[in-house]
Every structure is written in C-alpha cells, then in structure tokens.
Coordinates of C-alpha atoms and ligand atoms in Angstrom, one line a residue:
Chain A
M83 CA 105.6 44.0 -49.7
L84 CA 102.9 43.5 -52.3
N85 CA 99.2 44.2 -51.8
L86 CA 96.4 43.8 -54.3
E87 CA 93.2 45.5 -53.2
N88 CA 90.0 44.6 -55.1
V89 CA 91.8 44.5 -58.4
Q90 CA 89.7 44.3 -61.6
A91 CA 91.3 43.7 -65.0
G92 CA 90.6 42.2 -68.4
Y93 CA 90.7 42.2 -72.1
G94 CA 88.3 44.1 -74.2
N95 CA 84.9 43.3 -72.7
I96 CA 86.1 40.2 -70.9
L97 CA 86.6 40.9 -67.2
A98 CA 89.2 38.3 -66.3
L99 CA 89.8 39.5 -62.8
K100 CA 86.6 40.4 -61.0
N101 CA 87.9 41.0 -57.5
V102 CA 91.4 40.0 -56.5
S103 CA 92.8 40.9 -53.1
L104 CA 96.0 39.4 -51.8
N105 CA 99.1 40.3 -49.9
I106 CA 102.6 39.0 -49.9
Q107 CA 105.2 39.7 -47.2
E108 CA 108.9 40.1 -47.8
G109 CA 110.8 36.8 -48.0
E110 CA 107.7 34.6 -48.4
I111 CA 106.9 32.0 -51.1
I112 CA 103.3 32.5 -52.0
T113 CA 101.4 30.3 -54.5
L114 CA 98.3 31.0 -56.5
I115 CA 96.4 28.0 -57.7
G116 CA 93.4 27.7 -59.9
A117 CA 91.9 26.0 -62.9
N118 CA 92.5 26.9 -66.5
G119 CA 91.2 30.3 -67.3
A120 CA 90.7 31.3 -63.7
G121 CA 92.8 34.4 -64.1
K122 CA 96.2 33.4 -62.7
S123 CA 98.3 34.7 -65.6
T124 CA 96.2 37.8 -65.8
T125 CA 96.9 38.5 -62.2
L126 CA 100.6 38.4 -62.8
M127 CA 100.4 40.5 -66.0
T128 CA 98.4 43.1 -64.2
I129 CA 101.0 43.3 -61.4
S130 CA 103.7 43.7 -64.1
G131 CA 101.7 46.5 -65.8
V132 CA 101.2 44.6 -69.1
V133 CA 97.5 44.2 -68.6
T134 CA 95.8 47.4 -67.4
C135 CA 94.4 47.5 -63.9
R136 CA 90.8 48.8 -64.3
S137 CA 90.0 49.4 -60.7
G138 CA 91.4 48.7 -57.3
K139 CA 94.9 49.2 -56.1
I140 CA 98.3 47.5 -56.3
L141 CA 100.8 48.5 -53.7
F142 CA 104.4 47.5 -53.8
Q143 CA 106.5 48.6 -50.8
D144 CA 103.6 50.9 -49.9
K145 CA 103.7 52.7 -53.3
E146 CA 100.8 52.5 -55.7
I147 CA 102.0 50.9 -58.9
Q148 CA 98.7 50.1 -60.8
K149 CA 99.2 53.1 -63.1
K150 CA 102.9 52.7 -63.7
S151 CA 104.4 51.5 -66.9
S152 CA 105.8 48.0 -67.2
D153 CA 109.4 49.3 -67.4
D154 CA 109.0 51.4 -64.2
I155 CA 107.6 48.3 -62.4
V156 CA 110.7 46.3 -63.4
K157 CA 112.8 49.2 -62.2
M158 CA 111.2 49.0 -58.8
G159 CA 112.2 45.3 -58.5
I160 CA 109.4 43.2 -59.8
C161 CA 110.3 40.6 -62.5
Q162 CA 108.2 38.0 -64.1
V163 CA 108.9 34.7 -65.8
P164 CA 105.8 34.5 -68.0
E165 CA 103.9 31.4 -68.9
G166 CA 105.4 29.7 -71.9
R167 CA 108.8 31.1 -71.1
H168 CA 109.0 33.8 -73.9
I169 CA 112.6 33.3 -74.7
F170 CA 113.8 35.7 -77.4
P171 CA 114.3 33.0 -80.1
Q172 CA 116.9 34.8 -82.3
L173 CA 119.0 36.1 -79.4
T174 CA 121.7 33.8 -78.0
V175 CA 121.5 32.5 -74.5
K176 CA 124.1 35.1 -73.4
E177 CA 122.1 37.9 -75.1
N178 CA 118.9 36.7 -73.5
L179 CA 120.6 37.0 -70.1
D180 CA 121.9 40.5 -71.1
M181 CA 118.3 41.5 -71.8
G182 CA 117.4 40.4 -68.3
A183 CA 119.9 43.0 -67.0
F184 CA 118.6 45.6 -69.5
L185 CA 118.0 48.3 -66.8
R186 CA 121.3 47.8 -65.0
N187 CA 124.7 49.4 -65.8
D188 CA 126.9 47.9 -63.1
K189 CA 129.0 45.8 -65.4
A190 CA 131.0 44.0 -62.8
E191 CA 128.0 43.0 -60.8
I192 CA 126.1 41.9 -63.9
K193 CA 129.1 39.6 -64.7
K194 CA 128.9 38.2 -61.1
D195 CA 125.2 37.5 -61.5
M196 CA 125.8 35.8 -64.8
D197 CA 128.4 33.5 -63.2
Y198 CA 125.8 32.9 -60.5
V199 CA 123.1 31.7 -62.9
F200 CA 125.6 29.7 -64.8
S201 CA 126.4 27.9 -61.5
L202 CA 122.7 27.3 -60.9
F203 CA 122.3 25.9 -64.5
P204 CA 125.6 24.8 -65.9
I205 CA 124.0 23.7 -69.1
L206 CA 123.3 27.3 -69.9
A207 CA 127.0 28.1 -69.8
E208 CA 127.7 25.4 -72.3
R209 CA 125.0 26.8 -74.6
R210 CA 125.8 30.4 -74.1
N211 CA 126.3 31.2 -77.8
Q212 CA 123.4 29.1 -79.1
D213 CA 120.2 30.8 -80.2
G214 CA 117.5 30.7 -77.4
G215 CA 114.9 29.3 -79.8
T216 CA 117.0 26.1 -80.3
L217 CA 117.0 25.1 -76.6
S218 CA 114.9 22.3 -75.2
G219 CA 111.8 23.2 -73.2
G220 CA 113.6 22.5 -69.9
E221 CA 116.6 24.5 -70.9
Q222 CA 114.3 27.4 -72.0
Q223 CA 112.7 27.3 -68.5
M224 CA 116.1 27.5 -66.9
L225 CA 117.0 30.4 -69.2
A226 CA 113.8 32.2 -68.5
M227 CA 114.4 32.0 -64.7
S228 CA 118.0 33.0 -65.1
R229 CA 117.0 36.0 -67.2
A230 CA 114.7 37.2 -64.5
L231 CA 117.4 36.7 -61.9
M232 CA 119.7 38.9 -63.9
A233 CA 117.5 41.9 -62.9
R234 CA 118.1 41.1 -59.2
P235 CA 114.4 41.2 -58.5
Q236 CA 113.1 41.7 -55.0
L237 CA 109.8 40.0 -56.0
L238 CA 109.9 37.3 -58.6
L239 CA 106.6 36.3 -60.3
L240 CA 106.7 32.8 -61.7
D241 CA 103.9 31.6 -64.1
E242 CA 103.7 27.8 -64.3
P243 CA 107.5 27.1 -64.3
S244 CA 106.8 23.4 -64.3
M245 CA 104.6 23.4 -67.4
G246 CA 105.6 20.7 -69.9
L247 CA 108.6 19.5 -68.1
A248 CA 109.7 16.0 -67.1
P249 CA 109.2 15.1 -63.4
L250 CA 113.0 15.2 -62.7
V251 CA 113.4 18.6 -64.2
I252 CA 110.3 19.9 -62.3
K253 CA 112.0 18.7 -59.1
Q254 CA 115.1 20.6 -60.0
I255 CA 113.2 23.8 -60.8
F256 CA 111.4 23.7 -57.5
E257 CA 114.6 23.1 -55.6
I258 CA 116.1 26.1 -57.3
I259 CA 113.0 28.3 -56.5
K260 CA 113.5 27.4 -52.8
Q261 CA 117.3 28.1 -53.1
I262 CA 116.7 31.6 -54.7
N263 CA 114.3 32.4 -52.0
K264 CA 116.7 31.4 -49.2
E265 CA 120.0 32.6 -50.6
N266 CA 118.9 36.0 -52.0
N267 CA 115.9 36.6 -49.8
T268 CA 113.9 37.0 -53.0
T269 CA 110.2 37.0 -52.4
I270 CA 108.4 34.5 -54.7
F271 CA 104.9 34.6 -56.1
L272 CA 104.3 31.3 -57.8
V273 CA 101.4 30.4 -60.1
E274 CA 101.0 26.7 -60.6
Q275 CA 98.7 24.0 -62.0
N276 CA 100.9 21.6 -60.2
A277 CA 99.2 22.5 -56.9
N278 CA 100.7 19.7 -54.9
Q279 CA 104.3 20.6 -55.5
A280 CA 103.6 24.3 -55.2
L281 CA 101.9 24.0 -51.9
H282 CA 104.8 21.9 -50.6
I283 CA 107.3 24.7 -51.1
A284 CA 105.0 27.6 -50.3
D285 CA 104.4 29.4 -47.0
R286 CA 100.9 30.4 -47.9
G287 CA 98.5 30.0 -50.8
Y288 CA 95.6 31.6 -52.6
V289 CA 92.9 29.8 -54.6
I290 CA 91.4 31.7 -57.6
E291 CA 88.2 30.8 -59.3
N292 CA 86.6 32.8 -62.2
G293 CA 88.6 35.9 -61.4
E294 CA 87.9 35.9 -57.7
I295 CA 90.0 34.7 -54.7
T296 CA 87.9 32.1 -53.0
L297 CA 90.2 30.6 -50.4
T298 CA 93.5 31.5 -48.7
G299 CA 95.6 30.1 -45.8
P300 CA 98.8 28.5 -44.8
A301 CA 100.0 26.0 -47.4
K302 CA 99.7 23.2 -44.9
D303 CA 96.1 23.9 -44.3
L304 CA 95.3 24.1 -48.0
L305 CA 97.0 20.8 -48.6
S306 CA 94.6 19.2 -46.1
N307 CA 91.5 21.2 -47.1
Q308 CA 88.9 18.8 -48.6
E309 CA 87.8 21.1 -51.4
V310 CA 91.3 21.9 -52.5
Q311 CA 92.1 18.2 -52.4
K312 CA 89.1 17.4 -54.6
A313 CA 89.5 20.2 -57.1
Y314 CA 93.3 20.7 -57.4
L315 CA 95.1 17.7 -55.9
G316 CA 93.1 15.0 -57.6
I317 CA 92.6 13.2 -54.2
Chain B
M96 CA 130.4 44.8 -122.5
D97 CA 130.7 48.5 -121.6
Y98 CA 126.9 48.7 -121.9
F99 CA 126.5 45.8 -119.6
I100 CA 128.7 47.3 -117.0
E101 CA 126.9 50.6 -117.4
L102 CA 123.6 49.0 -116.8
F103 CA 125.0 47.0 -113.9
C104 CA 126.3 50.2 -112.2
S105 CA 123.1 52.1 -112.6
G106 CA 121.2 49.1 -111.4
L107 CA 123.4 49.1 -108.2
S108 CA 122.8 52.7 -107.5
R109 CA 119.0 52.3 -108.1
G110 CA 119.1 49.3 -105.8
A111 CA 121.0 51.3 -103.1
I112 CA 118.2 54.0 -103.1
Y113 CA 115.5 51.3 -102.9
A114 CA 117.4 49.8 -100.0
L115 CA 117.5 53.1 -98.1
I116 CA 113.7 53.3 -98.3
A117 CA 113.0 49.5 -98.0
L118 CA 114.8 49.4 -94.6
G119 CA 112.2 51.7 -93.1
Y120 CA 109.4 49.4 -94.3
T121 CA 111.0 46.3 -93.1
M122 CA 112.1 47.6 -89.7
V123 CA 108.7 49.0 -88.9
Y124 CA 107.1 45.8 -90.0
G125 CA 109.5 43.8 -87.9
I126 CA 108.6 45.8 -84.8
I127 CA 104.9 46.4 -85.0
G128 CA 103.8 44.2 -88.0
L129 CA 102.5 47.2 -89.9
I130 CA 103.1 48.2 -93.5
N131 CA 103.7 51.9 -93.2
F132 CA 102.3 53.1 -96.5
A133 CA 103.2 56.7 -95.6
H134 CA 106.8 55.8 -95.7
G135 CA 107.2 56.8 -99.4
E136 CA 105.9 60.2 -98.4
I137 CA 108.6 60.5 -95.8
Y138 CA 111.1 60.0 -98.6
M139 CA 109.4 62.7 -100.6
I140 CA 109.4 65.1 -97.6
G141 CA 113.1 64.4 -97.2
A142 CA 113.7 65.3 -100.9
F143 CA 111.7 68.6 -100.5
T144 CA 113.5 69.5 -97.3
S145 CA 116.9 69.0 -98.8
F146 CA 115.7 71.0 -101.9
I147 CA 114.7 73.9 -99.8
V148 CA 117.8 73.9 -97.6
A149 CA 120.1 73.4 -100.6
T150 CA 118.5 76.2 -102.6
V151 CA 118.8 78.6 -99.7
L152 CA 122.3 77.7 -98.9
S153 CA 123.5 78.0 -102.5
I154 CA 121.9 81.4 -102.8
L155 CA 123.9 82.3 -99.6
G156 CA 127.0 81.1 -101.4
F157 CA 127.9 78.1 -99.2
P158 CA 130.5 75.7 -100.6
L159 CA 129.1 72.6 -102.2
L160 CA 130.3 70.1 -99.6
A161 CA 128.6 72.2 -96.8
I162 CA 125.4 72.4 -98.8
V163 CA 125.3 68.6 -99.2
A164 CA 126.1 67.9 -95.6
L165 CA 123.7 70.5 -94.1
S166 CA 120.8 69.7 -96.4
G167 CA 121.3 66.0 -95.7
V168 CA 121.2 66.5 -92.0
A169 CA 118.2 68.9 -92.3
A170 CA 116.3 66.4 -94.4
A171 CA 117.0 63.5 -92.0
V172 CA 116.0 65.5 -89.0
W173 CA 112.9 67.0 -90.5
A174 CA 111.7 63.7 -92.0
S175 CA 112.3 61.9 -88.7
A176 CA 110.1 64.5 -87.0
Y177 CA 107.4 63.5 -89.5
G178 CA 108.0 59.8 -89.1
Y179 CA 107.8 60.2 -85.3
T180 CA 104.6 62.2 -85.4
I181 CA 102.9 60.0 -87.9
E182 CA 103.4 57.0 -85.6
K183 CA 102.0 58.9 -82.6
I184 CA 99.0 60.3 -84.4
A185 CA 98.0 57.6 -86.9
Y186 CA 99.3 54.3 -85.5
K187 CA 99.7 54.3 -81.8
P188 CA 96.1 54.9 -81.0
L189 CA 95.2 51.9 -83.1
R190 CA 97.8 49.5 -81.6
H191 CA 95.2 47.2 -80.2
A192 CA 92.7 47.6 -83.0
P193 CA 92.1 45.0 -85.7
R194 CA 95.1 44.7 -88.2
L195 CA 93.2 46.4 -91.0
S196 CA 92.6 49.6 -89.1
P197 CA 96.2 50.9 -88.9
L198 CA 96.7 49.8 -92.5
I199 CA 93.9 52.1 -93.6
S200 CA 95.2 54.8 -91.4
A201 CA 98.6 54.4 -93.1
I202 CA 97.0 54.8 -96.6
G203 CA 95.1 57.9 -95.4
M204 CA 98.3 59.4 -94.0
S205 CA 100.0 58.8 -97.3
I206 CA 97.3 60.6 -99.2
F207 CA 97.2 63.4 -96.7
L208 CA 100.9 64.0 -96.9
Q209 CA 100.9 64.1 -100.7
N210 CA 98.1 66.6 -100.7
Y211 CA 99.6 68.6 -97.9
V212 CA 102.9 69.0 -99.9
L213 CA 100.9 69.7 -103.0
L214 CA 99.1 72.6 -101.3
A215 CA 102.1 73.9 -99.3
Q216 CA 104.5 73.7 -102.2
T217 CA 103.4 73.2 -105.8
S218 CA 102.1 70.6 -108.2
D219 CA 104.9 71.4 -110.7
F220 CA 108.2 69.6 -110.9
L221 CA 110.9 71.6 -109.2
P222 CA 114.4 71.6 -110.6
F223 CA 116.7 70.1 -108.0
P224 CA 120.2 71.7 -107.7
E225 CA 123.0 69.4 -108.8
L226 CA 124.6 68.5 -105.5
I227 CA 126.9 65.8 -106.8
P228 CA 129.4 67.2 -109.3
D229 CA 131.1 65.1 -112.0
F230 CA 134.4 64.3 -110.4
E231 CA 137.5 64.8 -112.6
F232 CA 139.1 61.5 -111.7
M233 CA 136.0 59.8 -113.0
E234 CA 136.5 61.2 -116.4
P235 CA 138.0 58.1 -118.1
I236 CA 135.1 55.9 -117.1
A237 CA 132.4 58.6 -117.0
H238 CA 130.6 57.1 -120.1
I239 CA 130.1 53.9 -118.1
V240 CA 129.5 54.9 -114.5
G241 CA 128.4 58.4 -113.4
S242 CA 129.8 60.2 -110.4
S243 CA 126.5 60.3 -108.7
D244 CA 126.1 56.5 -109.0
I245 CA 129.4 56.1 -107.1
V246 CA 128.4 58.6 -104.5
I247 CA 125.0 57.0 -104.0
F248 CA 126.5 53.5 -103.7
I249 CA 129.2 54.6 -101.2
T250 CA 126.8 56.6 -99.1
T251 CA 124.5 53.7 -98.9
A252 CA 127.2 51.3 -98.0
V253 CA 128.4 53.5 -95.2
V254 CA 124.8 54.0 -93.9
M255 CA 124.2 50.2 -93.9
A256 CA 127.4 49.6 -92.1
V257 CA 126.5 52.0 -89.3
L258 CA 123.0 50.6 -89.1
T259 CA 124.3 47.0 -88.9
Y260 CA 126.6 48.1 -86.0
V261 CA 123.8 49.9 -84.2
I262 CA 121.4 46.9 -84.4
K263 CA 123.9 44.3 -83.6
F264 CA 125.9 45.9 -80.8
T265 CA 124.3 48.9 -79.2
R266 CA 121.8 48.8 -76.3
I267 CA 119.0 50.3 -78.4
G268 CA 119.7 47.9 -81.2
K269 CA 119.4 44.9 -78.9
A270 CA 116.2 46.4 -77.5
M271 CA 114.9 46.7 -81.0
R272 CA 115.6 43.1 -81.8
A273 CA 114.1 41.9 -78.6
T274 CA 111.0 44.0 -79.2
A275 CA 110.6 42.7 -82.7
Q276 CA 110.9 39.1 -81.5
D277 CA 108.6 39.2 -78.5
R278 CA 107.0 42.5 -77.5
T279 CA 105.4 41.3 -74.2
M280 CA 108.7 39.9 -73.0
A281 CA 110.5 43.1 -74.0
M282 CA 108.1 44.9 -71.7
L283 CA 108.7 42.4 -68.9
V284 CA 112.5 42.9 -69.0
G285 CA 111.9 46.7 -68.7
I286 CA 112.3 47.9 -72.2
N287 CA 110.1 51.0 -72.9
V288 CA 108.5 49.6 -76.0
N289 CA 106.9 53.0 -77.0
N290 CA 110.4 54.5 -77.1
I291 CA 111.7 51.6 -79.2
I292 CA 108.9 52.0 -81.7
S293 CA 109.5 55.7 -81.9
A294 CA 113.2 55.1 -82.5
T295 CA 112.4 52.7 -85.3
F296 CA 110.3 55.2 -87.1
I297 CA 113.0 57.9 -86.6
I298 CA 115.8 55.7 -87.9
G299 CA 113.7 54.5 -90.9
S300 CA 112.7 58.0 -91.7
A301 CA 116.2 59.4 -91.6
L302 CA 117.4 56.7 -94.0
A303 CA 114.5 57.4 -96.4
A304 CA 115.3 61.1 -96.3
I305 CA 118.9 60.5 -97.2
G306 CA 117.6 58.4 -100.1
G307 CA 115.4 61.3 -101.1
L308 CA 118.3 63.7 -101.2
L309 CA 120.5 61.3 -103.3
I310 CA 117.8 60.5 -105.8
A311 CA 116.6 64.0 -106.2
S312 CA 120.1 65.2 -107.0
H313 CA 120.6 62.3 -109.3
I314 CA 117.4 62.8 -111.3
G315 CA 117.4 66.6 -111.0
Q316 CA 113.7 67.2 -110.3
I317 CA 111.1 66.5 -107.6
N318 CA 107.4 66.9 -107.1
F319 CA 104.9 65.9 -104.4
Y320 CA 104.1 62.5 -106.1
I321 CA 107.6 61.0 -106.2
G322 CA 107.1 59.1 -103.0
F323 CA 104.3 57.0 -104.3
L324 CA 106.2 55.0 -106.9
A325 CA 109.4 54.9 -105.0
G326 CA 107.5 53.7 -102.0
I327 CA 105.8 51.0 -103.9
K328 CA 109.1 49.8 -105.4
A329 CA 110.9 49.8 -102.1
F330 CA 108.0 48.0 -100.5
T331 CA 108.2 45.4 -103.3
A332 CA 111.9 45.1 -102.6
A333 CA 111.3 44.5 -98.9
V334 CA 108.7 41.9 -99.6
L335 CA 111.0 40.3 -102.2
G336 CA 113.7 39.9 -99.6
G337 CA 111.4 38.9 -96.9
I338 CA 109.5 41.6 -95.0
G339 CA 110.9 42.0 -91.5
S340 CA 114.4 40.9 -92.5
I341 CA 117.0 43.7 -92.7
P342 CA 119.5 41.8 -94.9
G343 CA 116.5 40.7 -97.0
A344 CA 115.5 44.3 -97.7
V345 CA 118.9 45.1 -98.9
L346 CA 119.2 42.0 -101.1
G347 CA 115.7 42.5 -102.5
S348 CA 116.5 46.1 -103.3
F349 CA 119.6 45.2 -105.3
I350 CA 117.8 42.4 -107.2
L351 CA 115.0 44.8 -108.0
G352 CA 117.4 47.6 -109.0
L353 CA 119.4 45.4 -111.3
T354 CA 116.4 43.8 -112.9
E355 CA 114.9 47.2 -113.7
S356 CA 118.1 48.5 -115.1
F357 CA 118.7 45.5 -117.4
A358 CA 115.1 45.5 -118.4
T359 CA 115.3 49.1 -119.3
G360 CA 118.6 48.8 -121.1
Y361 CA 118.0 45.6 -123.1
V362 CA 114.2 45.7 -123.6
S363 CA 112.6 49.0 -123.1
S364 CA 112.0 51.4 -120.3
D365 CA 108.3 50.9 -120.8
Y366 CA 108.6 47.4 -119.4
E367 CA 110.7 48.1 -116.3
D368 CA 107.8 47.9 -114.0
V369 CA 106.4 44.8 -115.7
F370 CA 109.7 43.0 -115.1
A371 CA 109.9 44.3 -111.5
F372 CA 106.5 43.0 -110.5
S373 CA 106.8 39.8 -112.5
L374 CA 109.9 39.1 -110.5
L375 CA 108.1 39.7 -107.3
V376 CA 105.2 37.4 -108.2
L377 CA 107.6 34.7 -109.4
I378 CA 109.7 34.7 -106.2
L379 CA 106.6 34.8 -104.0
L380 CA 105.2 31.8 -105.9
F381 CA 108.2 29.7 -104.9
K382 CA 109.1 31.3 -101.6
P383 CA 106.0 33.0 -100.1
S384 CA 107.9 34.5 -97.2
G385 CA 110.5 36.2 -99.5
L386 CA 114.1 35.3 -100.1
L387 CA 115.4 35.7 -96.5
G388 CA 112.1 35.9 -94.7
K389 CA 111.1 33.5 -92.1
A390 CA 107.8 31.6 -92.4
E391 CA 105.4 33.1 -89.9
T392 CA 105.7 31.0 -86.8
Q393 CA 102.9 30.8 -84.2
K394 CA 104.0 32.4 -81.0
V395 CA 103.1 30.7 -77.8
Ligands
LIG522 N1 94.8 38.1 -74.5 C1 93.6 37.8 -74.2 N2 92.5 38.3 -74.8 C2 91.3 38.0 -74.4 N3 91.0 37.2 -73.4 C3 92.0 36.7 -72.7 C4 93.4 37.0 -73.0 N4 94.2 36.3 -72.2 C5 93.4 35.7 -71.3 N5 92.1 35.9 -71.6 C6 90.9 35.3 -70.9 O1 91.0 35.7 -69.5 C7 90.7 34.7 -68.7 C8 91.8 34.4 -67.7 O2 92.9 33.9 -68.4 P1 94.3 33.6 -67.7 O3 95.3 33.5 -68.8 O4 94.6 34.6 -66.7 O5 94.0 32.2 -67.1 P2 95.0 31.3 -66.3 O6 94.4 31.1 -64.9 O7 96.4 31.7 -66.4 O8 94.8 29.9 -67.1 P3 95.8 28.7 -67.5 O9 96.0 27.9 -66.3 O10 95.2 28.0 -68.6 O11 97.1 29.4 -67.9 C9 90.3 33.5 -69.6 O12 88.9 33.4 -69.7 C10 90.9 33.8 -70.9 O13 90.2 33.3 -72.0
LIG523 MG1 98.0 31.0 -67.3

C-alpha cells in the first residue's frame, strides 16, 4: 500500500533522512523505532508532504506521491497524528473534530463518525464545547487520534501517541490502535519511543538510525533480537 | 456638550476607518506572522481606483448610488488583486527565510507602490468627488454629526458583522482560524494553506479599499502618499488592541480614533499624533501584548 524507495529529506543543509526504504501492506500495523533525532518524525512528515522529499520515491497505492501537496495526500487517504498532538488550541473539541473532516462533505456520514469517536472516547463528548487547548495531555491525544479518524483514513500515521502519558492511558491508547486497525481495516504506521509496547501490537517493525533503516523484520523477531533489546528495550 | 458629542462622533468615524485598515494588518499577522507594511498602499490604491471609476461614471451621468456602489466594488476588486499579487511576489518566496527578510521586502513593496502611483498618476492632490451627500433628514443635527460620519460608521459596522460571520461560521473562516493557530496541523488535515493565505490578503485588501473610498470622499482629496500615515495609524491601532486579534484591532482603532479626535478638539491638531503614539507607548508599557492580545506562547 505504501512504499518508500531510497527517500532523502531534510531541513536546510541538514539531511535528516539519508536513505529510507520501507513498505507497508494493507491492513498491517507497522512500527518504526529509533533513538531521539533518528529521523522518525521526518519520515512521517515527508510521507505527508510537509517536508519535501529531495530524492527517491514514495508510492501510495502504486501512485507516486512525493511531489504532491499535503492536502492532496490527505485527499488520497493518508492522515497523520503528529508528535505533540497539535490540537488547535482556540477551537473547541467539536471544531477540532470538524477540521479533521475538512475535506469531506457527506454530512450524515460525518455525524456517524463523530458518534463513533465519541464512543471510543466518551470523555471527548463531555468536553465537546471546551477549547482544545484546555484539555489534559491524555485527552488531547485522544482528540488528536479522533480528529485523524474523522478523515476516514486508509493509512493512519501515528507519531509517538504514548508520549507523556500515564501507563494506564498508554494501555488504553494502544488498545484503541488495535481496535481501529481491526474494525475499520485501517493500516497503521506507528512511530514509537516505547518500543516494547509498539512491537507487541505490530506485525512488523523497522529500526531507523541516523536517517537510515538498519534493521527490519517481524515484530516478534525484533523483540528477541539482541541489539534491539540492548538499544531500545533496555534489557 | 454639543462639542463633546461632535468630537465623539468624528472620533468614531475616524476609528471606523482605522478599523477597516487595521483588520488587514492583524489578519495577515495572525496567519503568517508578518507585518505587511505595504498594506497602507493597498488602501491608497483603493482610494485611487474609486476616484477613477467614480469620476468616469459621473461624467457618464450615472446616479449617485450606482457610482458609490460600482466604485466601491471596483476598488475592492482591484485592491484585492494587488494584495494577492504582493503576497505571491514579495512574501511567498521568503516564507522560510529569516523573519527580517519578508519585513524588508514589505517595506520595499510599500515604497515601490507609492512611487509607482506617483509616476502613473500624479504627485498633486486630486479633488475627490463628493460621493456621500448631506442627507436632508440629518439637517437638525448636522452641526454635530456629519452625514458622511454616519455613512462611514454604518458601512463599517455592516462590514464587521459580515466578516465576523465569515470567520466564525464558514468553511473558509474555520480554515483561516485553524491555519493561524497551527499551520503544520492545518496542512495535515488537508487545508490548502497557500489558498488560505491568499484569501487573507484578498479579504484584508478589500476592507482597506472600502476604507480608502470612504475616507477619500470624506476628506475630499487624495494623493499617492495618503497610505503611509493611514497605514502607520492603523498599524498602531492593531498593535494597541493586540496584533493578531480581530476584536483587538477594532477596539484599538476606536480608542485611537477617539483619542485623536479629542486631542484635536480640546488641545490642538498639532498634537494629535503625539497623543496617539503616547497612548500606544503607555498601553504597551502595561500590557506588552496589547489590550486583547495573547502573550506569545511557545508552540510545541
Ligand atoms: N524543523 C527542523 N529544522 C531543522 N532540523 C530539524 C527540524 N526538525 C528536525 N530536525 C533535525 O532532523 C533530525 C531528525 O529529526 P526527527 O524529528 O525526525 O527525529 P525523531 O526520530 O522524530 O526524534 P524524536 O524521537 O526526538 O522525536 C534531527 O537531527 C533534528 O535535529
Ligand atoms: Mg519525533
């Protein structure tokens, strides 16, 4: 469904992605793990068209998208929950969700999806008229994921959804990621520091170091890989 | 007491004009964090466009109402075209440059437009046709408040109401607010940020052009330089109210208009600018982000 072939990208004269190739099949949960500054967020931003792809190819459903604008990429069905959540602080919870459905006009279906995300996260229904900026960190993460779901993505990019959350909330967020993947057959590309949890729900994983993919394989194999254990699992 | 009311009314209409221009500054700042110093020139171009269209139409013998409407529309459209083009030429290529670069580009654009109008038109003051007549029903209070003050005030109120509606409830308005609050996220939900920035310049320019028409008809003459002082004043008003805040720009404009009007009336017109800028300094001393502005928060 998504293929990155020798992708290079960066900021100014910093080359953050030196050579990234990976592929994701429909219906999979794929995780990308790596240390701080390895290039995980840059990978997602390049897929989303926010950071320019300098060379290489990005194929989504066999179409090249590396030159497309970010709004066209959303139109094709790729949505991202960025690192740090990026809730619109002065829009209400309801308005934040409306923004998620910005490119849709099927009112009735949008309403249905809003009910669906409210059923996933009942707290958001309670807070629907509150400004997004006043929510707690966990609530903001729930809102950020819900906002992405409002676009009915085929591929959902998640950047460190567990960052800064209490263990119980992390567990809940991971449960919901699995649920979204099963119920809607949404393909998930999950970036995580929390390698242990991520590898437990993923089908396959990639390891990125200094802008290059250094290791890949089924999640089970990565969990038992000695280098991964030492570097990312703290074993 | 009559004198007080007279000053108050002329202060309000002055404030209304400032507000029409200040909105453009504050909206553009809200979206791309740039002080568009060429905005005063947009207002000046609006005044010139309405001058040309109104003069031609009155020679052709159009009725007054049609002249006002058509020259207003022409000014808004033409000025918007300038606003749109300025953004594309002078600011868009510098979007990722250091903050100072677009600022300098804006000052350059302002000087360029002044000189362009100077060369294309004239350096003399042009007599502007009186588009707003003295209404008969205003006769009894005409010594206190002029017809054009009333027209300016009502026009501005209507324009503000429409703008508020657009920003609060329409799709493009929501997209503008989202883009102002978090541009990266706006891109990630599928908003075409370039279009939103263009729309902001177009709306701001149209408002300034309407201001240009109203003030030119009120004062009765225009030249290529009127945008400079009006621009500085409206910018002051926007900063006073809190740059980036739309209600702030309106509030700041009325405070500035009233201050100037009273200063002129009770002290001397020589001191109106002194009062205006002293007020700015005073308010910024106590509230650096302006009356309704938010203190800059670090985005994560
Ligand atoms: N906006 C930017 N401007 C300049 N350099 C940047 C920018 N964003 C990231 N970088 C650099 O690019 C490299 C990769 O950053 P990236 O954010 O992709 O890392 P990451 O793997 O997501 O790290 P983390 O786990 O800390 O989120 C880093 O060296 C970083 O300093
Ligand atoms: Mg990151």
